[in-house]
XYZ file of C-alpha atoms in Angstrom:
726
model
C 28.402 27.527 -46.811
C 26.851 24.987 -44.387
C 24.969 22.017 -45.952
C 21.146 22.143 -45.941
C 19.580 20.942 -42.675
C 17.711 18.143 -44.476
C 20.875 16.599 -45.941
C 22.908 14.162 -43.813
C 26.180 12.579 -44.872
C 26.479 8.898 -43.965
C 28.421 5.723 -44.763
C 26.433 2.646 -45.825
C 27.796 -0.888 -45.501
C 26.904 -4.015 -47.454
C 28.576 -7.396 -46.727
C 31.344 -8.142 -49.222
C 31.464 -4.621 -50.665
C 33.259 -1.370 -49.905
C 31.143 1.031 -47.861
C 29.511 3.853 -49.783
C 29.617 7.493 -48.742
C 26.402 9.218 -49.667
C 24.189 12.159 -48.846
C 20.652 11.366 -47.679
C 17.890 13.852 -48.315
C 15.541 13.557 -45.336
C 12.699 14.983 -47.436
C 12.789 11.994 -49.809
C 10.742 8.879 -48.932
C 12.826 6.191 -47.215
C 11.852 3.665 -49.882
C 13.379 5.916 -52.575
C 16.636 6.175 -50.620
C 16.791 2.368 -50.182
C 16.101 1.920 -53.914
C 18.969 4.291 -54.757
C 21.340 2.393 -52.438
C 20.336 -0.972 -53.934
C 20.843 0.275 -57.491
C 24.357 1.421 -56.525
C 25.223 -2.197 -55.730
C 23.098 -3.607 -58.568
C 20.645 -5.251 -56.194
C 17.113 -5.927 -57.389
C 13.867 -6.111 -55.393
C 14.704 -3.052 -53.283
C 11.463 -3.509 -51.319
C 13.023 -6.557 -49.591
C 15.812 -4.405 -48.123
C 16.037 -1.946 -45.259
C 18.596 0.231 -43.498
C 19.894 -0.396 -39.982
C 22.032 1.583 -37.559
C 25.406 -0.206 -37.681
C 26.025 -0.407 -33.944
C 25.271 -2.828 -31.096
C 21.545 -2.056 -31.292
C 21.070 -2.863 -35.009
C 17.818 -0.893 -34.958
C 15.976 -0.514 -38.247
C 15.581 2.933 -39.795
C 11.899 3.790 -40.300
C 9.970 6.902 -41.267
C 9.375 7.483 -37.545
C 12.979 7.346 -36.391
C 14.851 8.483 -39.520
C 15.534 11.854 -37.911
C 17.871 10.001 -35.529
C 20.353 9.730 -38.407
C 23.070 12.347 -38.014
C 26.095 13.383 -40.011
C 28.792 10.736 -39.851
C 26.416 7.874 -39.000
C 27.285 4.401 -40.261
C 24.288 2.535 -41.684
C 23.979 -1.007 -42.929
C 21.899 -2.264 -45.842
C 20.155 -5.451 -44.734
C 17.071 -7.522 -45.389
C 13.794 -5.849 -44.472
C 12.197 -6.521 -41.069
C 9.481 -8.592 -42.731
C 11.980 -10.729 -44.670
C 14.170 -11.201 -41.583
C 11.131 -12.138 -39.483
C 9.996 -14.604 -42.161
C 13.433 -16.223 -42.380
C 13.809 -16.536 -38.612
C 10.246 -17.855 -38.310
C 11.255 -20.713 -40.632
C 14.757 -21.261 -39.240
C 13.693 -21.659 -35.598
C 11.558 -24.614 -36.709
C 14.574 -26.386 -38.222
C 15.134 -30.032 -37.300
C 18.858 -29.352 -36.860
C 19.760 -28.515 -33.268
C 22.677 -26.301 -34.327
C 20.588 -24.366 -36.849
C 17.760 -23.983 -34.338
C 20.152 -22.753 -31.657
C 21.789 -20.197 -33.959
C 18.448 -18.902 -35.238
C 17.022 -18.533 -31.710
C 20.130 -16.571 -30.725
C 19.591 -14.249 -33.711
C 15.898 -13.930 -32.821
C 16.711 -12.946 -29.223
C 18.973 -10.141 -30.513
C 16.616 -8.964 -33.269
C 13.557 -8.886 -30.983
C 14.869 -5.812 -29.164
C 13.902 -3.753 -32.226
C 10.198 -2.826 -32.224
C 9.976 -2.746 -36.044
C 11.202 -6.337 -36.312
C 9.116 -7.351 -33.291
C 5.932 -6.081 -34.928
C 6.630 -8.110 -38.098
C 7.510 -11.285 -36.174
C 4.405 -10.960 -34.001
C 2.276 -10.450 -37.146
C 3.548 -13.852 -38.302
C 2.106 -15.303 -35.082
C 5.639 -15.623 -33.757
C 4.629 -15.365 -30.084
C 2.348 -18.394 -30.460
C 5.161 -20.316 -32.134
C 7.545 -19.569 -29.253
C 4.972 -20.568 -26.621
C 4.314 -23.844 -28.500
C 8.060 -24.508 -28.582
C 8.239 -23.942 -24.823
C 5.147 -26.083 -24.132
C 5.875 -29.041 -26.391
C 9.356 -28.600 -27.784
C 11.096 -29.048 -24.461
C 9.711 -32.585 -24.080
C 11.181 -33.433 -27.460
C 14.612 -32.613 -26.091
C 14.226 -34.151 -22.637
C 16.299 -37.145 -23.673
C 18.933 -34.860 -25.166
C 19.124 -32.830 -21.978
C 21.291 -35.382 -20.174
C 23.844 -35.690 -22.944
C 23.583 -32.114 -24.286
C 22.704 -30.169 -21.147
C 24.554 -26.919 -22.082
C 22.945 -26.939 -25.552
C 19.491 -27.593 -24.091
C 19.946 -24.752 -21.597
C 21.023 -22.336 -24.341
C 18.146 -23.401 -26.588
C 15.571 -22.735 -23.901
C 17.364 -19.607 -22.695
C 17.333 -17.957 -26.153
C 13.692 -18.967 -26.670
C 12.644 -17.340 -23.398
C 14.874 -14.296 -23.999
C 13.234 -13.711 -27.394
C 9.814 -14.111 -25.775
C 10.635 -11.577 -23.024
C 12.026 -9.033 -25.532
C 8.963 -9.352 -27.777
C 6.525 -8.987 -24.871
C 8.422 -5.943 -23.566
C 7.202 -3.875 -26.512
C 3.631 -4.062 -25.182
C 2.186 -5.146 -28.544
C 0.599 -8.380 -27.263
C -1.592 -8.669 -24.165
C -0.407 -10.974 -21.390
C -3.944 -12.327 -21.013
C -3.601 -14.439 -24.170
C -1.427 -17.208 -22.694
C -2.611 -20.710 -21.902
C -2.472 -22.532 -18.593
C -0.115 -25.083 -20.202
C 2.414 -22.329 -20.955
C 2.172 -20.977 -17.391
C 2.626 -24.480 -15.984
C 5.707 -25.003 -18.153
C 7.327 -21.701 -17.094
C 6.475 -22.476 -13.464
C 8.071 -25.918 -13.817
C 11.397 -24.299 -14.763
C 11.233 -22.264 -11.549
C 10.182 -25.244 -9.433
C 13.095 -27.411 -10.569
C 16.042 -27.383 -8.180
C 18.796 -27.733 -10.808
C 17.930 -25.437 -13.709
C 20.138 -23.432 -16.065
C 20.703 -19.970 -14.528
C 19.683 -18.045 -17.671
C 16.493 -20.117 -18.051
C 15.613 -19.625 -14.391
C 16.206 -15.873 -14.636
C 13.988 -15.476 -17.736
C 11.289 -17.702 -16.222
C 11.144 -15.637 -13.044
C 10.971 -12.438 -15.121
C 8.064 -13.856 -17.171
C 6.148 -14.893 -14.051
C 6.633 -11.447 -12.516
C 5.311 -9.734 -15.665
C 2.346 -12.103 -15.858
C 1.344 -11.353 -12.270
C 1.809 -7.582 -12.562
C 0.040 -7.240 -15.924
C -3.010 -9.461 -15.474
C -5.223 -10.190 -12.478
C -6.427 -13.363 -14.188
C -2.859 -14.597 -14.696
C -2.085 -13.767 -11.055
C -4.571 -16.448 -9.947
C -3.129 -18.980 -12.409
C 0.481 -18.283 -11.426
C -0.404 -18.363 -7.703
C -1.755 -21.900 -8.202
C 1.474 -23.085 -9.825
C 4.104 -21.349 -7.659
C 4.423 -21.648 -3.907
C 6.655 -19.629 -1.612
C 8.347 -22.863 -0.574
C 9.445 -23.441 -4.184
C 10.857 -19.923 -4.470
C 12.800 -19.946 -1.180
C 15.706 -22.187 -2.424
C 16.533 -19.595 -5.121
C 17.242 -17.067 -2.361
C 19.724 -19.391 -0.705
C 22.163 -19.317 -3.619
C 24.837 -16.708 -4.307
C 23.593 -15.296 -7.638
C 22.221 -11.846 -6.761
C 20.321 -11.532 -10.083
C 18.399 -14.740 -9.349
C 17.749 -13.557 -5.787
C 16.488 -10.203 -7.123
C 14.108 -11.823 -9.610
C 12.873 -14.212 -6.910
C 12.054 -11.384 -4.478
C 10.433 -9.508 -7.391
C 8.069 -12.467 -7.998
C 7.233 -12.656 -4.270
C 6.559 -8.903 -4.262
C 4.350 -9.180 -7.354
C 2.313 -12.007 -5.788
C 2.060 -9.987 -2.569
C 1.027 -6.806 -4.396
C -1.648 -8.432 -6.544
C -3.089 -10.704 -3.846
C -6.638 -9.788 -2.741
C -6.643 -7.981 0.603
C -8.148 -10.949 2.443
C -5.279 -13.212 1.235
C -2.377 -10.899 2.073
C -2.384 -11.714 5.788
C -2.495 -15.414 4.912
C 0.445 -14.973 2.539
C 2.369 -13.040 5.204
C 1.787 -15.926 7.603
C 3.206 -18.391 5.037
C 6.246 -16.129 4.477
C 6.839 -16.092 8.231
C 6.487 -19.891 8.438
C 9.031 -20.309 5.635
C 11.385 -17.913 7.466
C 11.676 -15.669 4.409
C 12.869 -12.741 6.509
C 15.785 -14.608 8.108
C 16.745 -16.183 4.747
C 16.880 -12.737 3.103
C 18.823 -11.356 6.061
C 21.412 -14.153 5.947
C 21.765 -14.683 2.186
C 21.143 -11.197 0.796
C 21.530 -8.369 3.311
C 24.479 -9.898 5.188
C 25.978 -11.452 2.091
C 29.537 -10.341 1.186
C 28.197 -9.258 -2.238
C 27.283 -5.528 -2.225
C 23.562 -4.909 -2.757
C 22.917 -3.335 -6.163
C 20.185 -0.762 -6.885
C 17.644 -3.242 -8.221
C 17.989 -5.536 -5.212
C 17.724 -2.497 -2.908
C 14.510 -1.517 -4.702
C 12.991 -4.982 -4.330
C 13.894 -5.093 -0.616
C 12.313 -1.655 -0.213
C 9.122 -2.883 -1.958
C 9.001 -5.958 0.308
C 9.490 -3.723 3.361
C 6.632 -1.419 2.243
C 4.290 -4.336 1.504
C 4.999 -5.840 4.929
C 4.255 -2.575 6.716
C 1.118 -2.090 4.609
C -0.305 -5.183 6.308
C -0.739 -2.905 9.324
C -3.070 -0.586 7.409
C -6.202 -2.565 8.236
C -5.601 -2.290 12.006
C -4.449 1.306 11.610
C -7.758 2.256 9.978
C -9.982 0.185 12.326
C -11.746 2.139 15.053
C -12.228 0.504 18.422
C -15.807 -0.396 19.274
C -16.331 0.816 22.876
C -19.048 -1.824 23.263
C -16.865 -4.750 22.116
C -15.990 -6.764 25.225
C -13.031 -8.575 23.615
C -11.421 -5.238 22.747
C -12.187 -3.826 26.209
C -10.497 -6.893 27.708
C -7.200 -5.771 26.136
C -7.418 -2.520 28.094
C -8.207 -4.531 31.251
C -5.096 -6.614 30.514
C -2.948 -3.468 30.269
C -4.291 -2.399 33.683
C -3.729 -5.858 35.170
C -0.084 -6.083 34.028
C 0.724 -2.548 35.159
C -0.791 -2.707 38.617
C -0.615 -6.490 39.229
C -4.328 -6.721 40.064
C -6.565 -9.697 39.457
C -10.050 -9.277 38.031
C -12.302 -8.411 40.935
C -15.364 -10.596 41.407
C -18.614 -8.889 40.523
C -19.743 -8.869 44.137
C -16.524 -7.360 45.453
C -17.452 -3.851 46.613
C -19.947 -1.480 45.156
C -20.160 -0.697 41.471
C -19.345 2.949 42.173
C -16.223 1.981 44.105
C -14.988 -0.238 41.279
C -15.668 2.468 38.701
C -13.712 4.938 40.785
C -10.799 2.503 41.030
C -10.829 1.862 37.268
C -10.908 5.599 36.563
C -7.930 6.190 38.872
C -5.911 3.412 37.188
C -6.799 4.544 33.672
C -5.630 8.025 34.583
C -2.313 6.550 35.752
C -2.071 4.671 32.446
C -2.261 8.053 30.686
C -5.521 7.728 28.780
C -7.329 10.926 27.798
C -10.740 9.467 28.615
C -10.339 8.090 32.163
C -13.885 6.751 32.367
C -13.949 4.853 29.066
C -10.440 4.603 27.527
C -11.881 2.725 24.539
C -12.937 6.125 23.172
C -9.216 7.065 22.815
C -8.840 4.390 20.125
C -11.658 5.658 17.893
C -9.253 8.075 16.182
C -7.952 6.779 12.833
C -5.137 6.586 12.196
C -3.780 4.886 14.340
C -6.974 3.085 15.462
C -6.521 -0.385 16.932
C -2.860 -0.537 15.866
C -1.947 1.658 18.858
C -3.668 -0.744 21.260
C -1.911 -3.711 19.611
C 1.450 -1.980 20.139
C 0.680 -1.186 23.782
C -0.297 -4.801 24.508
C 2.841 -6.102 22.730
C 5.007 -3.763 24.819
C 3.248 -4.772 28.044
C 3.671 -8.509 27.348
C 7.108 -8.668 25.702
C 8.854 -5.846 27.575
C 6.929 -6.149 30.812
C 9.583 -4.689 33.128
C 10.028 -1.588 30.970
C 6.248 -1.197 30.657
C 5.642 -1.427 34.424
C 8.552 0.909 35.146
C 7.242 3.601 32.748
C 3.665 3.407 34.095
C 4.648 3.392 37.786
C 7.305 6.073 37.297
C 4.759 8.436 35.824
C 2.145 7.481 38.427
C 4.425 8.757 41.168
C 5.331 12.054 39.510
C 3.568 15.312 40.087
C 0.527 15.630 37.844
C 2.029 18.330 35.704
C 5.218 16.322 34.925
C 3.768 12.871 34.240
C 4.235 11.412 30.750
C 0.822 9.994 29.724
C 1.620 6.476 28.477
C -1.737 5.944 26.734
C -1.821 9.250 24.883
C 1.893 8.988 24.032
C 1.467 5.474 22.591
C -1.432 6.548 20.376
C 0.392 9.601 19.010
C 3.675 7.702 18.647
C 2.001 4.910 16.657
C 0.481 7.527 14.364
C 3.897 9.165 13.925
C 5.651 5.871 13.127
C 3.010 5.087 10.504
C 3.689 8.477 8.903
C 7.472 7.957 8.979
C 7.199 4.479 7.408
C 4.372 5.603 5.061
C 2.087 2.756 6.063
C -0.711 2.394 3.510
C 1.139 4.060 0.607
C 2.072 2.149 -2.551
C 5.792 1.510 -3.152
C 7.570 4.123 -5.269
C 8.930 3.203 -8.705
C 12.401 4.599 -8.060
C 13.019 4.261 -4.322
C 15.824 2.095 -2.855
C 15.268 3.177 0.753
C 15.098 -0.109 2.654
C 16.221 -0.413 6.286
C 18.203 -3.580 7.141
C 17.064 -3.446 10.784
C 13.453 -4.197 9.802
C 14.618 -7.573 8.434
C 16.155 -8.613 11.765
C 12.921 -9.361 13.662
C 9.595 -11.033 12.801
C 7.724 -8.308 14.696
C 9.924 -5.416 13.614
C 7.228 -2.708 13.735
C 6.207 -3.650 17.274
C 9.861 -3.762 18.395
C 10.417 -0.410 16.678
C 7.502 0.961 18.716
C 8.874 -0.495 21.961
C 12.239 1.227 21.457
C 10.588 4.523 20.520
C 8.089 4.589 23.436
C 11.001 4.200 25.854
C 12.817 6.973 23.994
C 9.739 9.191 24.322
C 9.588 8.633 28.080
C 13.333 9.346 28.409
C 13.074 12.539 26.325
C 10.045 13.681 28.341
C 12.122 13.449 31.538
C 15.132 15.176 29.946
C 12.903 18.044 28.799
C 11.158 18.210 32.208
C 8.004 18.449 30.141
C 4.445 19.082 31.278
C 1.205 18.172 29.507
C 1.324 21.560 27.724
C 4.657 20.524 26.153
C 3.278 17.292 24.649
C 3.545 18.443 21.003
C 7.051 19.837 21.562
C 8.187 16.481 22.969
C 6.691 14.650 19.992
C 8.574 16.959 17.594
C 11.872 16.243 19.364
C 11.178 12.470 19.369
C 10.371 12.591 15.650
C 13.679 14.343 14.986
C 15.559 11.782 17.099
C 13.952 8.878 15.206
C 14.543 10.422 11.759
C 18.187 11.191 12.519
C 18.764 7.654 13.834
C 17.088 6.090 10.777
C 19.123 8.242 8.390
C 22.311 6.274 9.176
C 20.570 2.994 8.186
C 21.393 0.934 11.313
C 21.895 -2.771 10.588
C 19.950 -3.950 13.631
C 17.410 -2.766 16.174
C 20.180 -2.756 18.792
C 22.233 -0.391 16.636
C 19.154 1.814 16.224
C 18.679 1.828 19.996
C 22.356 2.661 20.516
C 22.121 5.509 18.030
C 19.124 6.933 19.907
C 21.104 6.802 23.156
C 23.568 9.230 21.579
C 20.760 11.523 20.418
C 19.627 12.795 23.804
C 17.584 15.969 24.122
C 20.784 17.861 24.990
C 22.432 16.570 21.812
C 19.398 17.548 19.717
C 19.591 21.054 21.190
C 23.279 21.243 20.240
C 22.534 20.076 16.701
C 19.688 22.568 16.374
C 21.846 25.373 17.727
C 24.652 24.483 15.341
C 22.239 24.418 12.393
C 20.645 27.649 13.544
C 24.067 29.305 13.746
C 24.881 28.077 10.252
C 21.661 29.578 8.928
C 21.479 32.516 11.295
C 19.907 35.621 9.849
C 21.053 38.836 11.451
C 18.166 41.245 11.500
C 20.022 44.549 11.716
C 19.481 46.867 8.773
C 23.136 46.921 7.569
C 23.181 43.111 7.457
C 19.886 42.957 5.578
C 21.164 45.517 3.088
C 24.349 43.491 2.620
C 22.278 40.351 2.044
C 20.207 42.090 -0.609
C 23.362 43.292 -2.326
C 24.964 39.828 -2.320
C 21.818 37.892 -3.338
C 21.977 38.578 -7.119
C 25.620 37.442 -7.180
C 24.725 34.189 -5.410
C 21.730 33.602 -7.722
C 24.014 34.036 -10.742
C 26.450 31.529 -9.187
C 23.618 29.002 -8.700
C 22.448 29.590 -12.273
C 25.943 28.883 -13.632
C 26.174 25.718 -11.527
C 22.829 24.492 -12.882
C 23.856 25.173 -16.483
C 27.217 23.453 -15.931
C 25.355 20.392 -14.597
C 23.130 20.401 -17.695
C 26.287 20.512 -19.827
C 27.593 17.417 -17.999
C 24.267 15.698 -18.695
C 22.151 13.080 -16.936
C 21.060 9.531 -17.663
C 17.265 9.145 -17.520
C 15.140 5.997 -17.431
C 12.437 5.126 -19.893
C 10.130 3.397 -17.420
C 8.479 0.350 -18.958
C 5.993 -2.205 -17.649
C 8.877 -4.392 -16.512
C 11.148 -2.276 -14.413
C 14.374 -4.263 -14.787
C 14.110 -4.049 -18.560
C 14.099 -0.250 -18.440
C 15.848 1.482 -21.311
C 18.103 4.446 -20.717
C 18.530 7.729 -22.521
C 20.939 10.581 -21.974
C 20.471 14.325 -22.313
C 23.002 17.130 -22.047
C 23.309 20.794 -22.930
C 25.904 21.965 -25.449
C 28.789 24.064 -24.023
C 27.452 27.174 -25.789
C 24.035 26.633 -24.109
C 22.237 26.658 -27.470
C 21.307 22.997 -28.067
C 20.042 20.010 -26.020
C 21.660 16.785 -27.255
C 19.882 13.532 -26.384
C 19.724 9.905 -27.436
C 19.079 6.319 -26.332
C 21.633 4.170 -24.491
C 21.953 0.426 -24.101
C 22.889 0.666 -20.418
C 23.504 3.197 -17.695
C 26.790 5.021 -18.505
C 29.745 5.155 -16.110
C 30.636 8.770 -16.962
C 29.697 11.562 -19.327
C 28.348 10.617 -22.755
C 29.992 12.596 -25.627
C 27.780 14.917 -27.683
C 28.571 13.137 -30.934
C 27.148 9.836 -29.659
C 23.755 11.428 -28.938
C 21.626 11.280 -32.076
C 18.977 13.950 -31.462
C 19.120 17.710 -31.036
C 16.701 20.301 -29.732
C 17.651 23.979 -30.145
C 17.067 25.909 -26.920
C 15.535 28.715 -29.005
C 12.688 26.314 -29.955
C 11.724 25.586 -26.325
C 8.431 27.255 -25.429
C 7.875 26.118 -21.839
C 8.822 23.670 -19.082
C 5.883 21.659 -17.699
C 6.033 19.683 -14.442
C 4.064 17.034 -12.515
C 0.591 15.883 -13.531
C 0.427 18.375 -16.422
C 3.122 16.418 -18.297
C 1.740 14.429 -21.263
C 3.562 11.220 -20.246
C 1.905 11.378 -16.817
C -1.518 11.632 -18.431
C -0.768 8.657 -20.692
C 0.535 6.250 -18.039
C -2.273 5.383 -15.671
C -0.051 3.401 -13.297
C 2.500 6.160 -13.014
C -0.168 8.797 -12.648
C -1.203 7.280 -9.349
C 2.360 7.228 -8.033
C 2.941 10.458 -6.169
C 6.725 10.143 -6.158
C 6.972 9.619 -9.928
C 4.665 12.587 -10.468
C 7.043 14.710 -8.405
C 9.986 13.698 -10.645
C 8.266 14.219 -14.007
C 8.818 17.215 -16.280
C 8.455 17.942 -19.998
C 9.884 20.431 -22.463
C 7.333 21.899 -24.899
C 8.776 22.898 -28.263
C 7.340 23.917 -31.620
C 3.527 23.772 -31.464
C 2.674 20.586 -29.595
C 5.867 18.500 -29.463
C 7.213 17.345 -26.104
C 10.457 15.932 -24.762
C 9.453 13.969 -21.659
C 11.654 13.314 -18.612
C 11.418 11.339 -15.374
C 14.325 12.422 -13.189
C 16.279 9.703 -11.313
C 15.846 11.601 -8.037
C 14.642 14.883 -6.533
C 18.060 16.523 -6.821
C 18.328 15.898 -10.582
C 14.711 17.055 -11.003
C 15.537 20.393 -9.335
C 18.806 20.783 -11.276
C 17.094 20.240 -14.637
C 13.960 22.292 -14.015
C 16.129 25.126 -12.642
C 18.559 24.903 -15.555
C 15.821 24.853 -18.193
C 14.041 27.789 -16.555
C 17.356 29.677 -16.454
C 17.815 29.036 -20.193
C 14.339 30.487 -20.794
C 15.123 33.520 -18.633
C 12.643 32.485 -15.960
C 13.025 32.363 -12.201
C 14.534 29.257 -10.579
C 12.022 28.235 -7.904
C 13.007 24.723 -6.796
C 13.548 23.684 -3.183
C 17.243 23.088 -3.911
C 17.671 26.643 -5.192
C 16.275 27.966 -1.918
C 18.544 25.638 0.092
C 21.610 26.533 -1.983
C 20.787 30.227 -1.697
C 20.502 29.994 2.101
C 23.737 27.982 2.424
C 25.857 30.082 0.068
C 24.447 33.362 1.346
C 25.151 32.344 4.938
C 28.733 31.347 4.058
C 29.372 34.545 2.114
C 27.931 36.686 4.911
C 30.137 34.982 7.493
C 33.230 35.448 5.345
C 32.514 39.129 4.846
C 31.777 39.661 8.539
C 34.748 37.625 9.752
C 36.717 40.713 10.789
C 33.731 42.053 12.718
C 33.530 39.154 15.162
C 32.497 40.323 18.663
C 31.892 43.821 17.319
C 28.409 45.192 17.799
C 27.006 46.326 14.468
C 24.804 49.410 14.991
C 21.230 49.430 13.742
C 21.788 52.735 11.954
C 24.908 53.951 10.187
C 27.005 56.459 12.157
C 26.164 60.126 11.396
C 28.219 61.867 8.720
C 30.422 64.497 10.456
C 30.131 68.160 9.593
C 32.415 69.531 6.934
C 35.676 70.890 8.367
C 36.175 74.667 8.401
C 39.147 74.303 6.008
C 40.969 71.613 4.068
C 44.529 72.678 4.895
C 45.216 69.194 6.277
C 44.879 67.652 2.821
C 48.266 66.543 1.523
C 48.867 67.131 -2.168
C 50.871 64.209 -3.504
C 51.917 66.238 -6.537
């Protein structure tokens, strides 16, 4: 007979004694269980004791998390969180350096547990740590020279404990003094600082900036880009990552009017070339967190273009009109005519003719073309940059199209405006960085004016494709679609430089795009004859069952999910997988991202599939309603889903990527007997169905399949031709 569900069998350790095997009744109060354990070892004052999970985490067992205990767990009897917090609070103030160092090390480890953290914070522990950082370091300045490793460890453990305590979100970041900020900033500003101290200090500054607008201003006064740059020139990728994270945080929180100024300072300090040399082209492979920070920096840089992108041109503004005059002057090598040179009508006629050659829609007043937002004035900026920095190519394109027949000319003005708009869409100019994206492009770090250079390459591509397609003005949208495909395919291989991007585009001519499209069309070709359609319908349920089994097998393998916190690099991980019999979801917390599958028995929690009521996705998920910052992030919303069980309990997920999101939502819906509707199911269905159809029709190659089945012949007059095998 199986044991009752509320009884778990565990082993409990106590230093200096043999472990006890006992059964815990989950219905009994935790205090009663602790009292029983203490009495077994003849320990008094049971209220000063607590139970911990005896693993690397050492997390305390509380009424909230006691259901994490499973059969076979090893627990440890230890002092209660309050007693431990009290002892460490006293020990870290010891006059002995060795005792202080050991106690700070213990505090850094214990602070990961929220139960302990709450007790230590209640004892005003955060204030004590900040005082130690502010004043205590001076006390040991003299010791630093003779005990440098010890000093570094002392400060490192102090800052580590501080970071772990703040990560729980119990204390507001707004409570810290200017003296504390100055001290943390001083650790970053020093050239020779202990690596661990520097890393923690950078992490603290990043959190301060991201979590408080008031602290942003204080940190910005203490830290300059020039002081951060040297940390990028080392070889420690973690330090480089934290440094870029601080720069990104300062960039992100800066008022709009200061962002351009900050970008100018970054350019002066040659941040781009330093990152390119010391990070992107470093022999050390770029890890996910560094890739994310580079992606964020890339997005923030491109977002500086948003203001120009959303600014309409004022047709009455003479300075803006002068830019159009400059485009005309460079193209046709004409000087500004004096006011008395010829009649006004003659000059207007000449301007109109030239503006038509330049490819503007409005030949009389081209300024009107730039009133569309997006791309607004950004398109005009790009055109002027191209005309000045790639003058030969600009003149060649304009004059080439001037000499073509009207119906085959590629309108430079209209093309530039639409191309700028397209590039802004591709690079998502104006959108906030995603929480989980690592999609940075090395080539954008190879030039100070990378967007403008990107435009210059693409406008020449557009002109080349227009000629290859022998396009007319009616084909404008078709040409733009082909150019978009060429750009997207070239970007997908992540070229390391703009030259590589240009070379890749050379290989993606219109003819090549047609071949690729034809190949893809053949791979997905749907024969429309009735026999083929009937065969498809017959095969479809088999393929759907195959996809369903694949999804369930993937759920059985399991996936590591992030618990997104306020500080991204301190994210916690948890793992979830389906049991082989498809009846239970096993899940539990992890210390770090696993290298392979996590065994079922190491996952503490269970959720019977029979208890699942529904699968909820997107903005309807409870964890998306709770987290205001995440709610605004479209990409995170698209990766969020929740499992509703019992009456109002939820198991909340944020998938690592779109593929895992589709796998899990499909798999969970399959378990509930519902239809799998994700984009990946449709793609897999099309791919597998196409392959199966081709395999089945392999012997019918070059044979015309009739629309209707052949007629059934009349019955023969006799069956004498039948051979009886018996």
